């Protein structure tokens, strides 16, 4: 029996030493020290031995059990350490590897132009106003001196929600709304926003587009203020050597009304394809607020005057960036959008 025990010990120690992983080692533990293992068996069989041999054999079995247990524990410590080491190596990060680029989006070219225009007017002390895109006929037309049946309405056909409600055809209704809300106070606002017209879409027309309205109302607001403002604006947007030209025009809500042209930024006025050989590029419509419009909004035209202007950021973006089709702004082709990398902060 002693010999058997000795053999068992050698065998167990060898298996412990050979175990290559925590799980394998645990199997060895169960096999030798478990309830059904040979050592337990030996202890159980102790009763069959002659009484005088029992203490000696019992002590021997215990020594073997302790030796095996110790060997198991120390091997377990080594294997666990190795497992942790392997995991660390596996999960380690090589901080010297080049980073993966995170693609950063750009602002939409139209957003950039609108923000550039906003920044300019904010720097001149203007506030930003907003109005609804679903608008009342009253604000879109009537309060702007375009009564029902006025022929100038034909220029701005719209999408009607009902007889009296439509998608606004321009941002000018915000003029009327702002004056009504300010109740006679001085006003200096711009209003960027979406507008709608019942047009067939082509390279220069879209049933939905953007406008920026401007309105200044107060005492002693003169045509020269409008001209100076537009001149500064043209230089800011299109270059310091731009000149402006005001041509007579007609809008029912301004009197007098003008169209503003800028000297061509490409050829400087000599004539090229951008200015269609005229040297001038049409940019926006403007004028002095019509007395009827002031009156309807509760202002006294004998005390206050005002100027207004309206421009299309799409047109300005198309000119600035040489975009040949207005539909590019809305069709979200990433190849178009990503050409406008945001360079300034
Ligand atoms: N609302 C006009 C348009 O859409 C533009 C404009 C605005 C003209 C303000 C004069 C003053 O055509």
CSV table of C-alpha atoms and ligand atoms in Angstrom, one decimal:
chain,number,residue,atom,x,y,z
A,1,UNK,CA,0.0,0.0,0.0
A,2,UNK,CA,2.8,2.3,0.8
A,3,UNK,CA,4.2,1.7,-2.7
A,4,UNK,CA,0.8,2.4,-4.2
A,5,UNK,CA,0.6,5.7,-2.4
A,6,UNK,CA,4.1,6.6,-3.5
A,7,UNK,CA,3.2,5.9,-7.1
A,8,UNK,CA,0.0,7.9,-6.8
A,9,UNK,CA,1.9,10.9,-5.5
A,10,UNK,CA,4.5,10.7,-8.3
A,11,UNK,CA,1.7,10.5,-10.9
A,12,UNK,CA,-0.2,13.4,-9.4
A,13,UNK,CA,2.9,15.6,-9.2
A,14,UNK,CA,3.7,14.9,-12.8
A,15,UNK,CA,0.3,15.7,-14.0
A,16,UNK,CA,0.3,18.9,-12.0
A,17,UNK,CA,3.6,19.9,-13.5
A,18,UNK,CA,2.3,19.1,-17.0
A,19,UNK,CA,-0.9,21.0,-16.7
A,20,UNK,CA,-0.9,23.9,-19.1
A,21,UNK,CA,-3.9,25.8,-18.1
A,22,UNK,CA,-6.1,26.6,-15.1
A,23,UNK,CA,-8.9,24.4,-16.3
A,24,UNK,CA,-6.6,21.4,-16.9
A,25,UNK,CA,-5.1,21.8,-13.4
A,26,UNK,CA,-8.6,21.9,-11.9
A,27,UNK,CA,-9.4,18.6,-13.6
A,28,UNK,CA,-6.2,17.1,-12.0
A,29,UNK,CA,-7.4,18.4,-8.6
A,30,UNK,CA,-10.8,16.8,-8.9
A,31,UNK,CA,-9.2,13.5,-10.2
A,32,UNK,CA,-6.8,13.1,-7.3
A,33,UNK,CA,-8.3,14.9,-4.3
A,34,UNK,CA,-12.0,14.9,-5.2
A,35,UNK,CA,-14.5,12.8,-3.3
A,36,UNK,CA,-14.3,10.0,-5.8
A,37,UNK,CA,-10.5,10.3,-6.2
A,38,UNK,CA,-8.0,7.6,-5.2
A,39,UNK,CA,-6.7,9.4,-2.1
A,40,UNK,CA,-10.2,9.6,-0.6
A,41,UNK,CA,-10.6,5.9,-1.5
A,42,UNK,CA,-7.4,5.1,0.4
A,43,UNK,CA,-8.6,6.9,3.5
A,44,UNK,CA,-12.0,5.2,3.3
A,45,UNK,CA,-10.2,1.8,3.0
A,46,UNK,CA,-8.2,2.5,6.2
A,47,UNK,CA,-10.8,0.6,8.3
A,48,UNK,CA,-9.8,-2.6,6.6
A,49,UNK,CA,-6.2,-2.4,7.8
A,50,UNK,CA,-5.0,-4.0,11.0
A,51,UNK,CA,-5.3,-1.6,13.9
A,52,UNK,CA,-1.6,-1.1,14.5
A,53,UNK,CA,-0.9,-0.1,10.9
A,54,UNK,CA,-3.6,2.5,10.8
A,55,UNK,CA,-1.8,5.5,12.4
A,56,UNK,CA,1.2,5.1,10.2
A,57,UNK,CA,-0.7,4.7,7.0
A,58,UNK,CA,-3.1,7.6,8.0
A,59,UNK,CA,-0.1,9.9,8.5
A,60,UNK,CA,1.4,8.8,5.2
A,61,UNK,CA,-1.8,9.4,3.3
A,62,UNK,CA,-2.1,12.9,4.9
A,63,UNK,CA,1.5,13.7,3.9
A,64,UNK,CA,0.8,12.7,0.3
A,65,UNK,CA,-2.4,14.7,0.3
A,66,UNK,CA,-0.6,17.8,1.6
A,67,UNK,CA,2.2,17.4,-0.8
A,68,UNK,CA,-0.2,17.2,-3.7
A,69,UNK,CA,-2.3,20.1,-2.5
A,70,UNK,CA,0.7,22.3,-2.1
A,71,UNK,CA,2.0,21.4,-5.6
A,72,UNK,CA,-1.4,22.1,-7.0
A,73,UNK,CA,-1.6,25.5,-5.3
A,74,UNK,CA,1.8,26.7,-6.4
A,75,UNK,CA,1.2,25.4,-10.0
A,76,UNK,CA,-2.1,27.2,-9.9
A,77,UNK,CA,-0.4,30.5,-8.9
A,78,UNK,CA,2.0,30.2,-11.9
A,79,UNK,CA,-0.8,29.4,-14.4
A,80,UNK,CA,-3.0,32.2,-13.2
A,81,UNK,CA,-0.2,34.6,-13.4
A,82,UNK,CA,0.5,33.4,-16.9
A,83,UNK,CA,-3.1,33.7,-17.9
A,84,UNK,CA,-3.2,37.4,-16.7
A,85,UNK,CA,0.0,38.1,-18.5
A,86,UNK,CA,-1.4,36.6,-21.7
A,87,UNK,CA,-4.6,38.6,-21.4
A,88,UNK,CA,-2.7,41.9,-20.8
A,89,UNK,CA,-0.6,41.2,-23.9
A,90,UNK,CA,-3.6,40.5,-25.9
A,91,UNK,CA,-5.5,43.6,-24.9
A,92,UNK,CA,-2.6,46.0,-24.9
A,93,UNK,CA,-2.9,49.1,-27.1
A,94,UNK,CA,-0.1,50.1,-29.3
A,95,UNK,CA,-0.2,53.9,-28.7
A,96,UNK,CA,2.4,54.4,-31.5
A,97,UNK,CA,0.0,53.3,-34.2
A,98,UNK,CA,-1.5,56.1,-36.3
A,99,UNK,CA,-5.0,57.1,-35.3
A,100,UNK,CA,-8.0,56.3,-37.4
A,101,UNK,CA,-9.3,59.5,-39.0
A,102,UNK,CA,-12.7,60.6,-37.7
A,103,UNK,CA,-14.6,62.0,-40.7
A,104,UNK,CA,-15.8,65.5,-39.8
A,105,UNK,CA,-18.9,66.9,-41.6
A,106,UNK,CA,-19.0,70.2,-43.3
A,107,UNK,CA,-21.6,72.9,-43.1
A,108,UNK,CA,-23.9,72.9,-46.1
A,109,UNK,CA,-22.8,75.6,-48.6
A,110,UNK,CA,-26.1,77.3,-48.2
A,111,UNK,CA,-25.8,77.3,-44.4
A,112,UNK,CA,-22.4,78.9,-44.8
A,113,UNK,CA,-23.6,81.7,-47.0
A,114,UNK,CA,-26.6,82.4,-44.7
A,115,UNK,CA,-24.4,82.5,-41.7
A,116,UNK,CA,-21.9,84.8,-43.4
A,117,UNK,CA,-24.7,87.2,-44.3
A,118,UNK,CA,-26.1,86.9,-40.7
A,119,UNK,CA,-22.7,87.7,-39.2
A,120,UNK,CA,-22.3,90.8,-41.4
A,121,UNK,CA,-25.7,92.2,-40.4
A,122,UNK,CA,-25.4,91.2,-36.7
A,123,UNK,CA,-22.1,93.2,-36.7
A,124,UNK,CA,-24.1,96.2,-37.9
A,125,UNK,CA,-26.5,95.9,-35.0
A,126,UNK,CA,-29.3,93.9,-36.7
A,127,UNK,CA,-31.4,91.3,-34.9
A,128,UNK,CA,-32.5,88.0,-36.4
A,129,UNK,CA,-36.3,87.7,-36.8
A,130,UNK,CA,-38.3,84.7,-37.8
A,131,UNK,CA,-41.8,84.0,-39.2
A,132,UNK,CA,-44.0,81.1,-40.1
A,133,UNK,CA,-43.6,79.3,-43.4
A,134,UNK,CA,-47.3,78.5,-43.5
A,135,UNK,CA,-48.5,82.1,-43.7
A,136,UNK,CA,-51.7,84.0,-43.9
A,137,UNK,CA,-52.6,85.6,-47.2
A,138,UNK,CA,-52.9,88.8,-45.2
A,139,UNK,CA,-49.2,89.0,-44.2
A,140,UNK,CA,-47.9,87.4,-47.4
A,141,UNK,CA,-49.8,89.9,-49.7
A,142,UNK,CA,-52.3,92.3,-48.2
A,143,UNK,CA,-50.3,93.9,-45.5
A,144,UNK,CA,-47.6,94.3,-48.1
A,145,UNK,CA,-49.8,96.5,-50.3
A,146,UNK,CA,-50.8,93.6,-52.5
A,147,UNK,CA,-54.6,93.4,-52.1
A,148,UNK,CA,-56.6,90.5,-53.5
A,149,UNK,CA,-56.6,90.6,-57.3
A,150,UNK,CA,-53.4,92.7,-57.5
A,151,UNK,CA,-51.6,91.8,-60.7
A,152,UNK,CA,-48.2,91.6,-59.0
A,153,UNK,CA,-49.5,88.5,-57.2
A,154,UNK,CA,-49.1,86.6,-60.4
A,155,UNK,CA,-45.3,86.8,-60.1
A,156,UNK,CA,-45.5,84.8,-56.9
A,157,UNK,CA,-47.9,81.9,-57.3
A,158,UNK,CA,-47.9,79.6,-54.3
A,159,UNK,CA,-49.1,76.4,-52.7
A,160,UNK,CA,-52.4,77.2,-51.0
A,161,UNK,CA,-53.5,75.5,-47.8
A,162,UNK,CA,-56.9,77.2,-48.0
A,163,UNK,CA,-58.2,80.4,-49.5
A,164,UNK,CA,-56.5,82.5,-46.8
A,165,UNK,CA,-53.5,80.3,-45.9
A,166,UNK,CA,-50.5,79.5,-48.1
A,167,UNK,CA,-46.8,78.6,-48.0
A,168,UNK,CA,-45.1,82.0,-48.0
A,169,UNK,CA,-43.7,83.1,-51.3
A,170,UNK,CA,-41.1,85.4,-49.8
A,171,UNK,CA,-39.8,86.5,-46.4
A,172,UNK,CA,-41.4,89.9,-46.7
A,173,UNK,CA,-44.4,88.9,-44.5
A,174,UNK,CA,-42.0,89.0,-41.6
A,175,UNK,CA,-41.7,92.8,-42.3
A,176,UNK,CA,-45.4,93.2,-41.6
A,177,UNK,CA,-45.4,90.8,-38.6
A,178,UNK,CA,-42.4,92.5,-37.0
A,179,UNK,CA,-43.9,96.0,-37.4
A,180,UNK,CA,-47.2,94.8,-36.0
A,181,UNK,CA,-45.4,93.3,-33.0
A,182,UNK,CA,-43.1,96.3,-32.3
A,183,UNK,CA,-46.0,98.7,-32.2
A,184,UNK,CA,-44.3,101.8,-33.4
A,185,UNK,CA,-40.8,101.2,-32.1
A,186,UNK,CA,-37.7,101.4,-34.3
A,187,UNK,CA,-36.7,98.2,-36.0
A,188,UNK,CA,-33.5,96.7,-37.4
A,189,UNK,CA,-33.9,93.1,-38.4
A,190,UNK,CA,-32.9,90.5,-40.9
A,191,UNK,CA,-35.0,87.4,-41.4
A,192,UNK,CA,-33.5,84.3,-43.1
A,193,UNK,CA,-35.9,81.5,-44.0
A,194,UNK,CA,-37.5,79.1,-46.5
A,195,UNK,CA,-40.0,80.3,-49.1
A,196,UNK,CA,-42.1,78.5,-51.7
A,197,UNK,CA,-43.3,79.2,-55.2
A,198,UNK,CA,-45.3,77.2,-57.6
A,199,UNK,CA,-42.4,77.0,-60.2
A,200,UNK,CA,-41.2,74.2,-62.3
A,201,UNK,CA,-37.8,73.2,-61.1
A,202,UNK,CA,-34.9,73.8,-63.4
A,203,UNK,CA,-31.3,74.9,-63.2
A,204,UNK,CA,-32.3,78.3,-61.8
A,205,UNK,CA,-35.8,77.7,-60.3
A,206,UNK,CA,-36.8,75.7,-57.3
A,207,UNK,CA,-40.3,75.4,-55.8
A,208,UNK,CA,-38.6,75.9,-52.4
A,209,UNK,CA,-35.7,78.1,-51.8
A,210,UNK,CA,-34.2,80.5,-49.2
A,211,UNK,CA,-34.4,84.3,-48.7
A,212,UNK,CA,-33.0,86.8,-46.4
A,213,UNK,CA,-35.2,89.8,-45.7
A,214,UNK,CA,-33.9,93.0,-44.2
A,215,UNK,CA,-36.0,95.8,-42.6
A,216,UNK,CA,-35.0,99.0,-40.9
A,217,UNK,CA,-37.6,101.4,-39.6
A,218,UNK,CA,-37.2,104.6,-37.6
A,219,UNK,CA,-37.0,108.3,-37.8
A,220,UNK,CA,-34.8,109.8,-40.6
A,221,UNK,CA,-34.1,106.5,-42.3
A,222,UNK,CA,-33.2,107.5,-45.8
A,223,UNK,CA,-32.4,106.0,-49.2
A,224,UNK,CA,-28.8,106.9,-48.6
A,225,UNK,CA,-28.8,104.6,-45.6
A,226,UNK,CA,-30.0,101.8,-47.7
A,227,UNK,CA,-27.4,102.5,-50.3
A,228,UNK,CA,-24.5,102.7,-47.8
A,229,UNK,CA,-25.7,99.4,-46.2
A,230,UNK,CA,-25.9,97.6,-49.5
A,231,UNK,CA,-22.5,98.9,-50.6
A,232,UNK,CA,-20.8,97.6,-47.4
A,233,UNK,CA,-22.6,94.3,-47.8
A,234,UNK,CA,-21.5,93.9,-51.4
A,235,UNK,CA,-17.9,94.6,-50.4
A,236,UNK,CA,-18.0,92.1,-47.5
A,237,UNK,CA,-19.6,89.3,-49.6
A,238,UNK,CA,-17.9,89.8,-52.9
A,239,UNK,CA,-14.6,91.7,-52.3
A,240,UNK,CA,-13.4,95.1,-51.3
A,241,UNK,CA,-13.3,96.6,-54.8
A,242,UNK,CA,-17.0,95.8,-55.6
A,243,UNK,CA,-19.1,98.7,-56.7
A,244,UNK,CA,-22.9,98.7,-56.6
A,245,UNK,CA,-25.5,100.1,-58.9
A,246,UNK,CA,-29.1,100.7,-58.1
A,247,UNK,CA,-31.6,100.3,-60.9
A,248,UNK,CA,-35.2,101.4,-60.7
A,249,UNK,CA,-37.6,98.6,-60.2
A,250,UNK,CA,-41.1,97.8,-58.8
A,251,UNK,CA,-42.3,96.1,-55.7
A,252,UNK,CA,-45.7,97.0,-54.3
A,253,UNK,CA,-44.4,97.2,-50.7
A,254,UNK,CA,-41.5,99.6,-51.5
A,255,UNK,CA,-41.5,103.1,-53.0
A,256,UNK,CA,-39.1,103.8,-54.7
A,257,UNK,CA,-38.0,100.3,-55.5
A,258,UNK,CA,-34.6,99.2,-56.8
A,259,UNK,CA,-32.6,96.3,-57.9
A,260,UNK,CA,-29.0,96.2,-56.7
A,261,UNK,CA,-26.3,95.0,-59.1
A,262,UNK,CA,-22.6,94.5,-58.1
A,263,UNK,CA,-19.7,95.1,-60.5
A,264,UNK,CA,-18.6,91.7,-61.7
A,265,UNK,CA,-16.2,90.0,-59.3
A,266,UNK,CA,-14.7,87.9,-62.0
A,267,UNK,CA,-13.9,90.3,-64.8
A,268,UNK,CA,-14.1,93.5,-62.7
A,269,UNK,CA,-16.6,95.0,-65.2
A,270,UNK,CA,-14.9,94.3,-68.6
A,271,UNK,CA,-17.6,91.6,-69.4
A,272,UNK,CA,-17.3,87.9,-69.1
A,273,UNK,CA,-19.5,84.8,-68.9
A,274,UNK,CA,-20.5,85.3,-65.2
A,275,UNK,CA,-21.9,88.8,-65.8
A,276,UNK,CA,-23.1,87.9,-69.3
A,277,UNK,CA,-20.8,90.5,-70.9
A,278,UNK,CA,-22.6,93.4,-69.0
A,279,UNK,CA,-20.0,93.9,-66.2
A,280,UNK,CA,-22.8,93.8,-63.6
A,281,UNK,CA,-24.5,91.1,-61.7
A,282,UNK,CA,-28.0,91.4,-60.2
A,283,UNK,CA,-28.0,90.5,-56.5
A,284,UNK,CA,-31.1,91.7,-54.7
A,285,UNK,CA,-34.3,93.8,-54.6
A,286,UNK,CA,-34.8,96.6,-52.2
A,287,UNK,CA,-36.5,99.9,-51.6
A,288,UNK,CA,-38.0,102.4,-49.1
A,289,UNK,CA,-40.9,100.9,-47.2
A,290,UNK,CA,-44.2,102.0,-48.8
A,291,UNK,CA,-46.2,104.4,-46.7
A,292,UNK,CA,-49.3,102.1,-47.0
A,293,UNK,CA,-47.3,99.2,-45.5
A,294,UNK,CA,-46.2,101.4,-42.6
A,295,UNK,CA,-49.7,102.6,-42.0
A,296,UNK,CA,-51.3,99.1,-42.1
A,297,UNK,CA,-48.8,98.0,-39.4
A,298,UNK,CA,-49.6,101.0,-37.2
A,299,UNK,CA,-46.7,103.2,-38.0
A,300,UNK,CA,-47.1,106.9,-38.9
A,301,UNK,CA,-45.4,107.4,-42.3
A,302,UNK,CA,-45.1,111.2,-41.6
A,303,UNK,CA,-42.9,110.4,-38.6
A,304,UNK,CA,-41.0,107.3,-39.5
A,305,UNK,CA,-39.5,105.9,-42.7
A,306,UNK,CA,-37.7,102.7,-43.5
A,307,UNK,CA,-35.9,100.6,-46.0
A,308,UNK,CA,-36.2,96.9,-46.8
A,309,UNK,CA,-34.3,94.4,-49.0
A,310,UNK,CA,-34.6,90.8,-49.9
A,311,UNK,CA,-32.0,88.5,-51.3
A,312,UNK,CA,-31.6,84.9,-52.3
A,313,UNK,CA,-28.8,83.0,-50.6
A,314,UNK,CA,-28.9,80.3,-53.3
A,315,UNK,CA,-28.1,82.9,-56.0
A,316,UNK,CA,-25.3,84.4,-53.9
A,317,UNK,CA,-23.8,80.9,-53.2
A,318,UNK,CA,-24.1,80.0,-56.9
A,319,UNK,CA,-22.2,83.2,-57.8
A,320,UNK,CA,-19.6,82.9,-55.1
A,321,UNK,CA,-18.9,79.2,-55.6
A,322,UNK,CA,-19.6,78.9,-59.3
A,323,UNK,CA,-22.5,76.4,-58.8
A,324,UNK,CA,-24.4,76.0,-62.1
A,325,UNK,CA,-27.6,74.3,-60.9
A,326,UNK,CA,-29.7,75.3,-57.9
A,327,UNK,CA,-30.9,71.7,-57.5
A,328,UNK,CA,-27.4,70.8,-56.2
A,329,UNK,CA,-28.3,72.5,-53.0
A,330,UNK,CA,-31.2,70.1,-52.2
A,331,UNK,CA,-30.3,66.8,-53.7
A,332,UNK,CA,-27.7,66.0,-51.0
A,333,UNK,CA,-25.1,64.5,-53.3
A,334,UNK,CA,-22.2,64.1,-50.9
A,335,UNK,CA,-19.7,64.7,-53.8
A,336,UNK,CA,-21.2,68.2,-54.2
A,337,UNK,CA,-21.6,68.9,-50.5
A,338,UNK,CA,-18.1,67.8,-49.5
A,339,UNK,CA,-16.4,70.2,-52.0
A,340,UNK,CA,-17.1,73.0,-49.5
A,341,UNK,CA,-14.6,72.3,-46.8
A,342,UNK,CA,-15.1,74.5,-43.8
A,343,UNK,CA,-11.9,76.4,-43.6
A,344,UNK,CA,-12.7,79.3,-41.3
A,345,UNK,CA,-13.7,78.7,-37.7
B,1,LIG,N1,-39.9,90.1,-51.5
B,1,LIG,C1,-39.3,90.5,-52.7
B,1,LIG,C2,-39.2,89.2,-53.6
B,1,LIG,O1,-39.3,88.1,-53.1
B,1,LIG,C3,-37.9,91.0,-52.5
B,1,LIG,C4,-37.9,92.3,-51.8
B,1,LIG,C5,-37.8,92.4,-50.4
B,1,LIG,C6,-38.0,93.5,-52.5
B,1,LIG,C7,-37.8,93.6,-49.7
B,1,LIG,C8,-38.0,94.7,-51.8
B,1,LIG,C9,-37.9,94.7,-50.5
B,1,LIG,O2,-39.0,89.4,-54.8
